[in-house]
Tab-separated table of C-alpha atoms and ligand atoms in Angstrom:
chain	number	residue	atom	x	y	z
A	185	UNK	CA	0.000	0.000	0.000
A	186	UNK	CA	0.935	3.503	-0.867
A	187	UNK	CA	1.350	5.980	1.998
A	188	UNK	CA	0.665	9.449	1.317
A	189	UNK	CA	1.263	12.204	3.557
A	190	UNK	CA	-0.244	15.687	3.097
A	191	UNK	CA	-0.285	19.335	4.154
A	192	UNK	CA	-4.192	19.824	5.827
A	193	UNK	CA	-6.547	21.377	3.114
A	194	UNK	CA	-9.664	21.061	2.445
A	195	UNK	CA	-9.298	18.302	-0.282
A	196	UNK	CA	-7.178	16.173	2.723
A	197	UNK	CA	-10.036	16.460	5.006
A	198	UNK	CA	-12.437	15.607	2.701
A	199	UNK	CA	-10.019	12.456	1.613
A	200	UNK	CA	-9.895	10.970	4.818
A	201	UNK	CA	-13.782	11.513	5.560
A	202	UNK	CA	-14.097	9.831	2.776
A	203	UNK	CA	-11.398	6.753	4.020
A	204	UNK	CA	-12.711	6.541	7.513
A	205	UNK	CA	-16.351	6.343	6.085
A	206	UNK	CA	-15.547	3.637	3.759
A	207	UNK	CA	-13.310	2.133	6.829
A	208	UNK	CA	-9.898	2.579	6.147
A	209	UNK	CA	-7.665	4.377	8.597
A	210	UNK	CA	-5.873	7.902	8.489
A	211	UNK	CA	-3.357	9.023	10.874
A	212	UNK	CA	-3.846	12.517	12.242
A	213	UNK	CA	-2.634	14.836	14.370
A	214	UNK	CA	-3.698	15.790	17.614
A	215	UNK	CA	-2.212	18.018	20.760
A	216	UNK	CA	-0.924	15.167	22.561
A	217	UNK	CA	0.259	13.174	19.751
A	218	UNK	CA	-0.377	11.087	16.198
A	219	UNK	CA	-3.221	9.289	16.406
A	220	UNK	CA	-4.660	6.295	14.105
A	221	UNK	CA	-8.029	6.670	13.618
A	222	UNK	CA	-10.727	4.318	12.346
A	223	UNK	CA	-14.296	4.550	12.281
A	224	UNK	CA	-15.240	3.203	16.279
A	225	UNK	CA	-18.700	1.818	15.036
A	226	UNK	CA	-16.967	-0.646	12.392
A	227	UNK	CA	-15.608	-3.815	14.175
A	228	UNK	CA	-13.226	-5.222	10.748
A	229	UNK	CA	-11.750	-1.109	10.307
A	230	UNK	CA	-10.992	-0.856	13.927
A	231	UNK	CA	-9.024	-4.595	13.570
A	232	UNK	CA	-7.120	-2.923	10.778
A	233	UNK	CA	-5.884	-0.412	13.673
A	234	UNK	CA	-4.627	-3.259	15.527
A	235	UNK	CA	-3.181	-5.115	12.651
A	236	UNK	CA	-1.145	-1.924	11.314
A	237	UNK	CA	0.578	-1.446	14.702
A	238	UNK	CA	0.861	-4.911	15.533
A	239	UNK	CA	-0.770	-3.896	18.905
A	240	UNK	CA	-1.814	-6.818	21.259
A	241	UNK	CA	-5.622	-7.241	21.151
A	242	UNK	CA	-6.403	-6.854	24.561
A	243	UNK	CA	-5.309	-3.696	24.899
A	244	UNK	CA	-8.302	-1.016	24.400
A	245	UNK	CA	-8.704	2.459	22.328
A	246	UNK	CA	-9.359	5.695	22.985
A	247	UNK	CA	-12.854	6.619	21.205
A	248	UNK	CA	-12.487	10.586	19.785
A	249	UNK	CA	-15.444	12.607	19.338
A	250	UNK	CA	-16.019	16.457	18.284
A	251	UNK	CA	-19.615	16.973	19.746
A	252	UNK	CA	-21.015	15.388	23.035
A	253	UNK	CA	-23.911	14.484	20.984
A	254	UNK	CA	-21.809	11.519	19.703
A	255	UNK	CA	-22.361	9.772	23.077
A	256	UNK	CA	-25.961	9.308	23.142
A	257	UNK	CA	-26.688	5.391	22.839
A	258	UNK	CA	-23.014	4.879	23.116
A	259	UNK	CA	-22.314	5.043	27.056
A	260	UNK	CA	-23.599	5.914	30.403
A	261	UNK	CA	-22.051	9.650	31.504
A	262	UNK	CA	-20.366	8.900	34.849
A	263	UNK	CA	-21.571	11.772	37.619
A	264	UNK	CA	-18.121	13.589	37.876
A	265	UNK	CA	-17.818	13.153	33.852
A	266	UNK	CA	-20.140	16.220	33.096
A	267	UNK	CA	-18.042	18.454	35.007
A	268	UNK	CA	-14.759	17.136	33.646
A	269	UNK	CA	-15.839	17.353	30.333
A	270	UNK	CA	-16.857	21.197	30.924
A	271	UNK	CA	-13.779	22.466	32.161
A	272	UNK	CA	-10.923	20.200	30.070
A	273	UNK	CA	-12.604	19.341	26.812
A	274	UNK	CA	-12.175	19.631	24.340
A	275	UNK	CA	-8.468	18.795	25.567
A	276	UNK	CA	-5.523	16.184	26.833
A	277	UNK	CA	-8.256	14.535	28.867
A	278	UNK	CA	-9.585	10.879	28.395
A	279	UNK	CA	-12.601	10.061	30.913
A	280	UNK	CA	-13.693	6.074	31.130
A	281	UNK	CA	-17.568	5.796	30.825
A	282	UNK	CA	-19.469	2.548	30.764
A	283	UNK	CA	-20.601	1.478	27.368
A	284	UNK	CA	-23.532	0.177	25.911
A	285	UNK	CA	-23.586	-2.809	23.227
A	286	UNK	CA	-23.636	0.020	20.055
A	287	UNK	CA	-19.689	-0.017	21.292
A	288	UNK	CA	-17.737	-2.601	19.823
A	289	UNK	CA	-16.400	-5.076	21.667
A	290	UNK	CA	-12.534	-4.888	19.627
A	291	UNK	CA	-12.968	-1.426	20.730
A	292	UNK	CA	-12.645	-1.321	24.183
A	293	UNK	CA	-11.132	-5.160	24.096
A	294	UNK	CA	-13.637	-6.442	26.232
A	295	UNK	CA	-14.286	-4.043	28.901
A	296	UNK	CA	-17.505	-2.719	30.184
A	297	UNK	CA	-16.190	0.872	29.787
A	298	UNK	CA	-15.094	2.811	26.940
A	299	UNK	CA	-12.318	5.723	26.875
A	300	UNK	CA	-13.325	9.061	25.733
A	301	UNK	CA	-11.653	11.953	24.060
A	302	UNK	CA	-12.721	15.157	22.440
A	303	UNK	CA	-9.335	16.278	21.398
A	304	UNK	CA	-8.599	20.083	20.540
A	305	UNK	CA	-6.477	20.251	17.665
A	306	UNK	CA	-8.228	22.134	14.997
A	307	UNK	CA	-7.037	19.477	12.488
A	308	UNK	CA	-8.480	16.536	14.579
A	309	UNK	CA	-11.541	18.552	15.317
A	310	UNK	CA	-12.227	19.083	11.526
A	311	UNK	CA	-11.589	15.845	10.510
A	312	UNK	CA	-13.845	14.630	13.182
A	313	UNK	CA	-16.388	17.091	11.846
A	314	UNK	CA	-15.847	16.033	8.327
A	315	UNK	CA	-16.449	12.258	8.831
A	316	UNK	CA	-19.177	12.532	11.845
A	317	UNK	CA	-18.122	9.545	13.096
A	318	UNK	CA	-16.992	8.885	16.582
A	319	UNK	CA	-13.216	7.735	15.792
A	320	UNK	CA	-10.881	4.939	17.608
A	321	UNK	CA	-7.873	5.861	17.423
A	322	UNK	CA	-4.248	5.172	19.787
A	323	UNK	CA	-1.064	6.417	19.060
A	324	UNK	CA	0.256	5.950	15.336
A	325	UNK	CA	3.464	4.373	16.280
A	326	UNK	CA	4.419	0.953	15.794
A	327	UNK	CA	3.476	-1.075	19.208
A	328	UNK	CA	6.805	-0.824	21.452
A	329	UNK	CA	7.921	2.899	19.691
A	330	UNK	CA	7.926	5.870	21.345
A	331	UNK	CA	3.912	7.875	20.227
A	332	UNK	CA	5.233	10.027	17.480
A	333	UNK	CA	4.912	13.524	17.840
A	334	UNK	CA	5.389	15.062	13.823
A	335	UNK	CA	4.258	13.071	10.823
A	336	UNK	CA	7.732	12.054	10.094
A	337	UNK	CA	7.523	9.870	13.143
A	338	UNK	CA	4.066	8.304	11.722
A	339	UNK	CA	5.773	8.053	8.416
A	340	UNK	CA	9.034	6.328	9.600
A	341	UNK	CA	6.714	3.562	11.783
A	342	UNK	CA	3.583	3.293	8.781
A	343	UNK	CA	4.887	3.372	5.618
A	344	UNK	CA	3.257	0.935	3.158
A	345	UNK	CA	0.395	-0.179	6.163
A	346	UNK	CA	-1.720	2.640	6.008
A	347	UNK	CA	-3.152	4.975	2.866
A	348	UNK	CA	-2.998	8.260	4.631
A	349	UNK	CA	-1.162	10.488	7.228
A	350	UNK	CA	-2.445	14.242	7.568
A	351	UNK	CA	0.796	16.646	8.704
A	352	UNK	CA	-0.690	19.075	10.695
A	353	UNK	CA	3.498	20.009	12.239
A	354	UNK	CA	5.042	18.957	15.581
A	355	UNK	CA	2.404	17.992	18.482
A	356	UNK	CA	1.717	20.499	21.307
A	357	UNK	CA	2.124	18.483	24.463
A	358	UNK	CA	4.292	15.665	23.173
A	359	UNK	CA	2.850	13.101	25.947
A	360	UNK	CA	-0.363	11.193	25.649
A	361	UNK	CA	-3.974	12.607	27.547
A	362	UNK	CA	-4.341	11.722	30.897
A	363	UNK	CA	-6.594	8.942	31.544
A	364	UNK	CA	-9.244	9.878	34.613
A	365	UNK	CA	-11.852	6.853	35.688
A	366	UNK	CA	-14.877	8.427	37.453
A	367	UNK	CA	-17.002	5.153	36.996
A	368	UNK	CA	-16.351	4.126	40.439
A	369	UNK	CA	-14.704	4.198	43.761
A	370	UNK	CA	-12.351	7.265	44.342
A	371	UNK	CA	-11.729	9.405	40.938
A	372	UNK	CA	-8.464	7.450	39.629
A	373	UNK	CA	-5.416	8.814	37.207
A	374	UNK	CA	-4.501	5.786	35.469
A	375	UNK	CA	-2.477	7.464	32.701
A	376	UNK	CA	-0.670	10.729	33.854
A	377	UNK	CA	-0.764	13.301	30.944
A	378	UNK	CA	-1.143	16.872	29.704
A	379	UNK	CA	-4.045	17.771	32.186
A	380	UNK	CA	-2.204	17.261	35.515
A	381	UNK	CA	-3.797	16.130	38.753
A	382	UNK	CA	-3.448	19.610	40.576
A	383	UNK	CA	-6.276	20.453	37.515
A	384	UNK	CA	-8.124	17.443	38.253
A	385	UNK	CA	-8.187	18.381	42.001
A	386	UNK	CA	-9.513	21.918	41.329
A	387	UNK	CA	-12.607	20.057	40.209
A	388	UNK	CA	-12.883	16.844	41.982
A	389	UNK	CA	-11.464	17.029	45.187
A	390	UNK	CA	-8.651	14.426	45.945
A	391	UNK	CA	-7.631	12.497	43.389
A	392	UNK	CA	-5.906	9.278	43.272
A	393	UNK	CA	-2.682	8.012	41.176
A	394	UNK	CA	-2.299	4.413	40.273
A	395	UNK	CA	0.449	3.379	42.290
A	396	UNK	CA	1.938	1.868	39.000
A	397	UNK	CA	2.509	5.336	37.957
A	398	UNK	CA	6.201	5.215	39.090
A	399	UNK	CA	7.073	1.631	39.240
A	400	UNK	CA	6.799	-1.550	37.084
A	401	UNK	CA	3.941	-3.399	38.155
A	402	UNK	CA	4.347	-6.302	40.273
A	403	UNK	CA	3.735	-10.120	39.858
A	404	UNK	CA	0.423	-10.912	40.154
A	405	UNK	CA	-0.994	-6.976	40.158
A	406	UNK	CA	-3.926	-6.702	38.282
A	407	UNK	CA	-2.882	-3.548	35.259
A	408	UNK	CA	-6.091	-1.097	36.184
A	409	UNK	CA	-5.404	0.288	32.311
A	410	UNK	CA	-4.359	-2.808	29.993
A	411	UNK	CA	-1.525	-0.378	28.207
A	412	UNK	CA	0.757	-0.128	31.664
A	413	UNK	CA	1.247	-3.874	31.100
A	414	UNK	CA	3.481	-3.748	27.870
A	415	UNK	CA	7.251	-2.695	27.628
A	416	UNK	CA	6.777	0.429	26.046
A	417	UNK	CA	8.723	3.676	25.098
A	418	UNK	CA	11.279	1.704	24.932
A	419	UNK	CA	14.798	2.884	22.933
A	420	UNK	CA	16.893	-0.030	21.790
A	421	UNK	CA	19.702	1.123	24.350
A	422	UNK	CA	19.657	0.564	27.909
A	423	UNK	CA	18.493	3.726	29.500
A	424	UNK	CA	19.118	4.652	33.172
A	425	UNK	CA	18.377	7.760	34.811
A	426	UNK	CA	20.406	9.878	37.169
A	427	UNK	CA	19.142	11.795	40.186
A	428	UNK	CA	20.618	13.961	43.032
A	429	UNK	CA	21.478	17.325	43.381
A	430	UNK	CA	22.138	19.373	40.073
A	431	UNK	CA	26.178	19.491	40.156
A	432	UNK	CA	26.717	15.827	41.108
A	433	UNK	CA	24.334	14.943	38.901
A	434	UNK	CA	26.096	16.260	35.835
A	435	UNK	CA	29.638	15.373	37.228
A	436	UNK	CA	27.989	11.760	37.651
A	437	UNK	CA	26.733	11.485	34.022
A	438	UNK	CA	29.913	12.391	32.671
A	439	UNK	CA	31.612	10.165	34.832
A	440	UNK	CA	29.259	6.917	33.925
A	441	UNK	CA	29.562	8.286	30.394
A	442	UNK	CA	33.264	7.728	29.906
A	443	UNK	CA	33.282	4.209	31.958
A	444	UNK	CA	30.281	3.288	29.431
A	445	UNK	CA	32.877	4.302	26.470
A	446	UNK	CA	35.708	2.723	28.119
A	447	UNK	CA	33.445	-0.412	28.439
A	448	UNK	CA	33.178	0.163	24.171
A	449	UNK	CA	29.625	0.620	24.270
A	450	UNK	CA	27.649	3.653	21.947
A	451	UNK	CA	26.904	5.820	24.974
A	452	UNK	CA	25.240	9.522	25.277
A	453	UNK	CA	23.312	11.430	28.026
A	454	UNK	CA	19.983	12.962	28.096
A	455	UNK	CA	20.437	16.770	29.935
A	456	UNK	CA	19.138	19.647	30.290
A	457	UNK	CA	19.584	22.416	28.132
A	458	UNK	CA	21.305	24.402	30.698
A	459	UNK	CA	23.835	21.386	31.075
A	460	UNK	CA	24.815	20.587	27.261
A	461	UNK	CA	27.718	22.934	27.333
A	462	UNK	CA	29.170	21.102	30.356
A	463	UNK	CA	28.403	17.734	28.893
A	464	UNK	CA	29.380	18.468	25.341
A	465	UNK	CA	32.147	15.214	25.483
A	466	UNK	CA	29.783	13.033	26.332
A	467	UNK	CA	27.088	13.431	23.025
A	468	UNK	CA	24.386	15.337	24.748
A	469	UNK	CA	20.596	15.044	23.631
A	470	UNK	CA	19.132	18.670	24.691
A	471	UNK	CA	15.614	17.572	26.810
A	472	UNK	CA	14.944	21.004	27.436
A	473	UNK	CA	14.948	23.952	30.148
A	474	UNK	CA	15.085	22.574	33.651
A	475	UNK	CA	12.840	25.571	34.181
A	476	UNK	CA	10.352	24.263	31.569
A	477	UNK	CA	9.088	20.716	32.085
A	478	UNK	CA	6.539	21.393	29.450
A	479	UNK	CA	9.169	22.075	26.794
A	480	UNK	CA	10.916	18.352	28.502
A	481	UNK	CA	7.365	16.658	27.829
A	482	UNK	CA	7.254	18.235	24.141
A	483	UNK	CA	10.601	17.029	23.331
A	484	UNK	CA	10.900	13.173	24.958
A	485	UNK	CA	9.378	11.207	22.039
A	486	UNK	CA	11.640	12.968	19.804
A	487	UNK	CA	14.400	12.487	21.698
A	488	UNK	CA	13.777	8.611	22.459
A	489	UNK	CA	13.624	7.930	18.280
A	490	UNK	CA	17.061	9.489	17.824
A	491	UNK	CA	18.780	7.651	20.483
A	492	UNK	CA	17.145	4.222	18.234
A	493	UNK	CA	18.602	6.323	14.803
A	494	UNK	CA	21.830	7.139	16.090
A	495	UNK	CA	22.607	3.587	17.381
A	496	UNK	CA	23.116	4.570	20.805
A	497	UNK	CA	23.321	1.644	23.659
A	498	UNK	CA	23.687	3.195	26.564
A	499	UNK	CA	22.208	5.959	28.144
A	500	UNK	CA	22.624	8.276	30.771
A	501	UNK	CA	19.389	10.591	31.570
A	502	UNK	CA	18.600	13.625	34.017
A	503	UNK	CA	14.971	13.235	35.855
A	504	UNK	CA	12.202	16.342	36.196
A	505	UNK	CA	10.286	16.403	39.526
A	506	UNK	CA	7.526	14.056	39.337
A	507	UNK	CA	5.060	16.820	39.491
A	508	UNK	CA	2.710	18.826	37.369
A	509	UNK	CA	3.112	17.633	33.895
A	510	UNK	CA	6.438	16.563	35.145
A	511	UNK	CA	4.538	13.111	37.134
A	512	UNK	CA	3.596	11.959	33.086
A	513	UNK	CA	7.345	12.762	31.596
A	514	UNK	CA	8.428	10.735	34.190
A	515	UNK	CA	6.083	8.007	34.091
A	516	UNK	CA	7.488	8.055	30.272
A	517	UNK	CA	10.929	8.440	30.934
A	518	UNK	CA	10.941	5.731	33.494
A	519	UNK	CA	9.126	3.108	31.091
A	520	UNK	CA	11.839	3.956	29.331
A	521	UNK	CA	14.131	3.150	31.413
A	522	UNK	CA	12.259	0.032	33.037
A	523	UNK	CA	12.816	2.445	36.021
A	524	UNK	CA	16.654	1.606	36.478
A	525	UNK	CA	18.107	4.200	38.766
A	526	UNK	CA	21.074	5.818	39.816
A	527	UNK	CA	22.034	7.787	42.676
A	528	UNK	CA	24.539	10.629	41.473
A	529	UNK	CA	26.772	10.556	45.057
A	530	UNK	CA	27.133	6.682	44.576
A	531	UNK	CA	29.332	7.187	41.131
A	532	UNK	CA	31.209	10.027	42.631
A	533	UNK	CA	34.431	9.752	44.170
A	534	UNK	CA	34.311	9.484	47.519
B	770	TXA	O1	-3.346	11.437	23.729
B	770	TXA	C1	-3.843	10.327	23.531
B	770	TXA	O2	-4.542	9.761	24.373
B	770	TXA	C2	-3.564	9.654	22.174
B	770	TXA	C3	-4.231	10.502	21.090
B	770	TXA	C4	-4.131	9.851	19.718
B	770	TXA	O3	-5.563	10.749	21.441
B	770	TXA	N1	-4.048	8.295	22.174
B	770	TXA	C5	-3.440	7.315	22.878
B	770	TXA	O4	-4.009	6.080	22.732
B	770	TXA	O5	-2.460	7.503	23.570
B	770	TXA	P1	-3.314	4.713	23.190
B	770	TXA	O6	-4.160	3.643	22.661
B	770	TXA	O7	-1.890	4.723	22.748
B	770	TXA	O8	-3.437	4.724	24.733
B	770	TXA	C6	-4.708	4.527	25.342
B	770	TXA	C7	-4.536	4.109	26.778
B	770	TXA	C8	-3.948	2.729	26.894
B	770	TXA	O9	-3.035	2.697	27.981
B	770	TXA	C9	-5.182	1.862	27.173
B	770	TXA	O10	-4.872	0.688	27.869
B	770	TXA	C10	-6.023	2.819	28.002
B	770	TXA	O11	-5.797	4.096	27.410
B	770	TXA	N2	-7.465	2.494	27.916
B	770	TXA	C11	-8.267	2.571	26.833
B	770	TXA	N3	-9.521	2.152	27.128
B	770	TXA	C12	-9.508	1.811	28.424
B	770	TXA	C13	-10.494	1.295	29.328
B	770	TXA	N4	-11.736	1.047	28.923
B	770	TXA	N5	-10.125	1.055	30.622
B	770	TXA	C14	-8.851	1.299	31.030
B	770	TXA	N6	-7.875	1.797	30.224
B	770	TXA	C15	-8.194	2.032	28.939
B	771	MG	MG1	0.066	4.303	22.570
C-alpha cells in the first residue's frame, strides 16, 4: 500500500472523511500526539488499527469525538464526567464511561467501559467534523515505539500499512492525555498526561494516582489500564536515569559516560539544556529547560527515536520532579528506562 502524507486542506479532510467512512484508517494529528483513527462503530476497520501497529488485542482504544452528541446510545455519563468534560474538553483529557452494546467489543477489548476523548487540535476537530463519526484511534506508532509527535515519526513507523497520514506540524504536548476513571470508587489517574492532577483536584477534590505510575507493576498486580502492562517507550539502548542534586548529577553522568565508552559501548546522556555545554564530550541530547518541564514533555518522544537512529546503547538521563506535567514525563521516561536508577553521590568519588 501507498502511503501518502499531506499538508491539511480542504481536499485532505475531505479524503480521509471519505477513508474513515468507507473504513480505512488515516493518521492525524492531535495536541498530545499522532493518532490512528478508524471509524469506532466498524468492528473489521478498527481490527485494521490493531493489525497496522501490531498492537496486542487486549489492549483497548481511545474513542475521539467532536460533539457530546456523539455519546448518546453509546455510554452511560459517569456523575463527575459532566463536570470534567466542561472544564478540560475539548483537551488532553480521556474520561472512562461505561458502554452500551452500540460499542464494539474490539474497541474497548472487552471491557464494560469505553475511553473518551474530544481532542482540541483544529485538524483533529475538523476531521472529526468532516467524517461525523466517533473515531478509535491510539497512538500511530508501531506497538513498542515511542507515540510520534510530527508526521515524520508516523511516516518512519507506517509506511506501506496505512493509505494516509495528515501533517498538521510537531504535536503540542508531546505526551499522551491523561486517563481519569470516574465510573467508580475514588476518581483514579490511570495514565498521567497533559491535564495534571493539581487540575483534576480543582474540580474533583482528591484524586488518586495508580500506584503503578512510578514503578513496574508487580507479579500478580492486576494492570487497572491494559496499556501499563506492555514494555513500552522503549529505545533499543539501555536507559538509566540519574538523580541527586544538580552538580553531582552532571559530574555523575559524565563520569558513567566515559566508563560506558571505556566499556566500548555507543553511549550519550539525556540533559538539560542548561547542562549541554558542560556535557558536550559526552554526546548530549538537549531535553529542554530545567525551568520548563513542558518544553521536557514536548521534546521526549523525539528524543527517544534518535537515540534508536543514532545507534546509541547506553544511556545516561537527568529526571524532572515528578510533578505537574512533570509526574507523566516521568512516568514516560521511566518506562523507558524500566525504572533503572542511579544515585549521582554513589558514582562520585568518595
Ligand atoms: O493522547 C492520547 O490519548 C492519544 C491521542 C491519539 O488521542 N491516544 C493514545 O491512545 O495515547 P493509546 O491507545 O496509545 O493509549 C490509550 C490508553 C492505553 O493505555 C489503554 O490501555 C487505556 O488508554 N485504555 C483505553 N480504554 C480503556 C479502558 N476502557 N479502561 C482502562 N484503560 C483504557
Ligand atoms: Mg500508545
Amino acid at each position: 500500500m501507498q502511503t501518502q502524507l499531506l499538508p491539511v486542506t480542504d481536499a485532505a479532510l475531505e479524503k480521509a472523511a471519505e477513508i474513515l467512512r468507507e473504513g480505512g484508517l488515516v493518521a492525524f494529528p492531535t495536541e498530545t500526539v499522532y493518532g490512528l483513527g478508524a471509524n469506532a462503530l466498524n468492528p473489521e476497520a478498527v481490527a485494521a488499527i490493531f493489525a497496522a501497529k501490531g498492537r496486542p488485542a487486549d489492549n483497548p482504544l481511545i474513542a475521539h469525538i467532536c460533539d457530546t452528541a456523539q455519546l448518546d446510545g453509546l455510554v452511560r455519563i459517569p456523575d463527575a464526567a459532566p463536570a470534567l468534560m466542561e472544564a478540560f474538553w475539548p483537551g488532553p483529557l480521556t474520561i472512562l464511561m461505561p458502554r452500551t452494546s452500540a460499542v464494539p467489543d474490539v474497541v474497548t477489548a472487552g471491557l464494560d467501559t469505553v475511553a473518551i476523548r474530544m481532542p482540541s487540535h483544529p485538524v483533529a476537530q475538523a476531521m472529526l467534523r468532516a467524517c461525523g463519526l466517533p473515531v478509535a484511534a491510539p497512538s500511530a506508532n508501531r506497538s513498542g515505539k515511542p507515540s510520534p509527535t510530527t508526521a515524520a515519526h508516523v511516516l518512519a513507523d507506517m509506511d506501506g500499512r496505512i493509505p494516509l497520514i495528515l501533517d498538521g506540524g510537531p504535536c503540542d504536548v508531546g505526551l499522551e492525555s491523561t486517563v481519569i476513571d470516574v465510573t467508580h470508587g475514588a476518581p483514579t489517574i490511570l495514565r498521567p498526561g497533559g491535564v495534571t492532577k493539581a487540575m483534576l483536584e480543582r474540580v474533583l477534590g482528591h484524586v488518586e494516582v495508580a500506584g503503578s505510575v512510578l514503578r513496574p507493576l508487580q507479579a500478580g498486580e492486576k494492570a487497572l489500564s491494559p496499556g501499563m502492562r506492555y514494555r513500552h517507550y522503549s529505545p533499543d539502548g539501555q536507559v538509566s536515569l540519574v538523580e541527586g542534586d544538580e552538580a553531582d548529577v552532571v559530574e555523575a553522568l559524565e563520569i558513567l559516560f566515559r566508563q560506558a565508552e571505556k566499556n566500548g559501548h555507543r553511549a550519550c546522556v539525556m540533559c538539560f539544556s542548561e547542562h549541554v555545554e558542560a556535557l558536550k564530550a559526552c554526546r548530549p541530547h538537549d531535553i529542554g529547560s530545567r525551568d520548563n518541564p513542558e518544553e521536557v514533555a514536548r521534546r521526549l518522544f523525539d528524543t527517544l527515536r534518535r537515540l534508536d537512529t543514532e545507534g546509541m546503547d547506553v544511556i545516561f538521563s537527568e529526571v524532572v520532579p515528578a510533578e505537574g506535567i512533570g509526574l507523566a514525563v516521568m512516568n514516560r521516561l521511566g518506562r523507558a528506562a524500566s525504572f533503572h536508577t542511579i544515585q549521582a553521590r554513589d558514582v562520585l568519588p568518595a
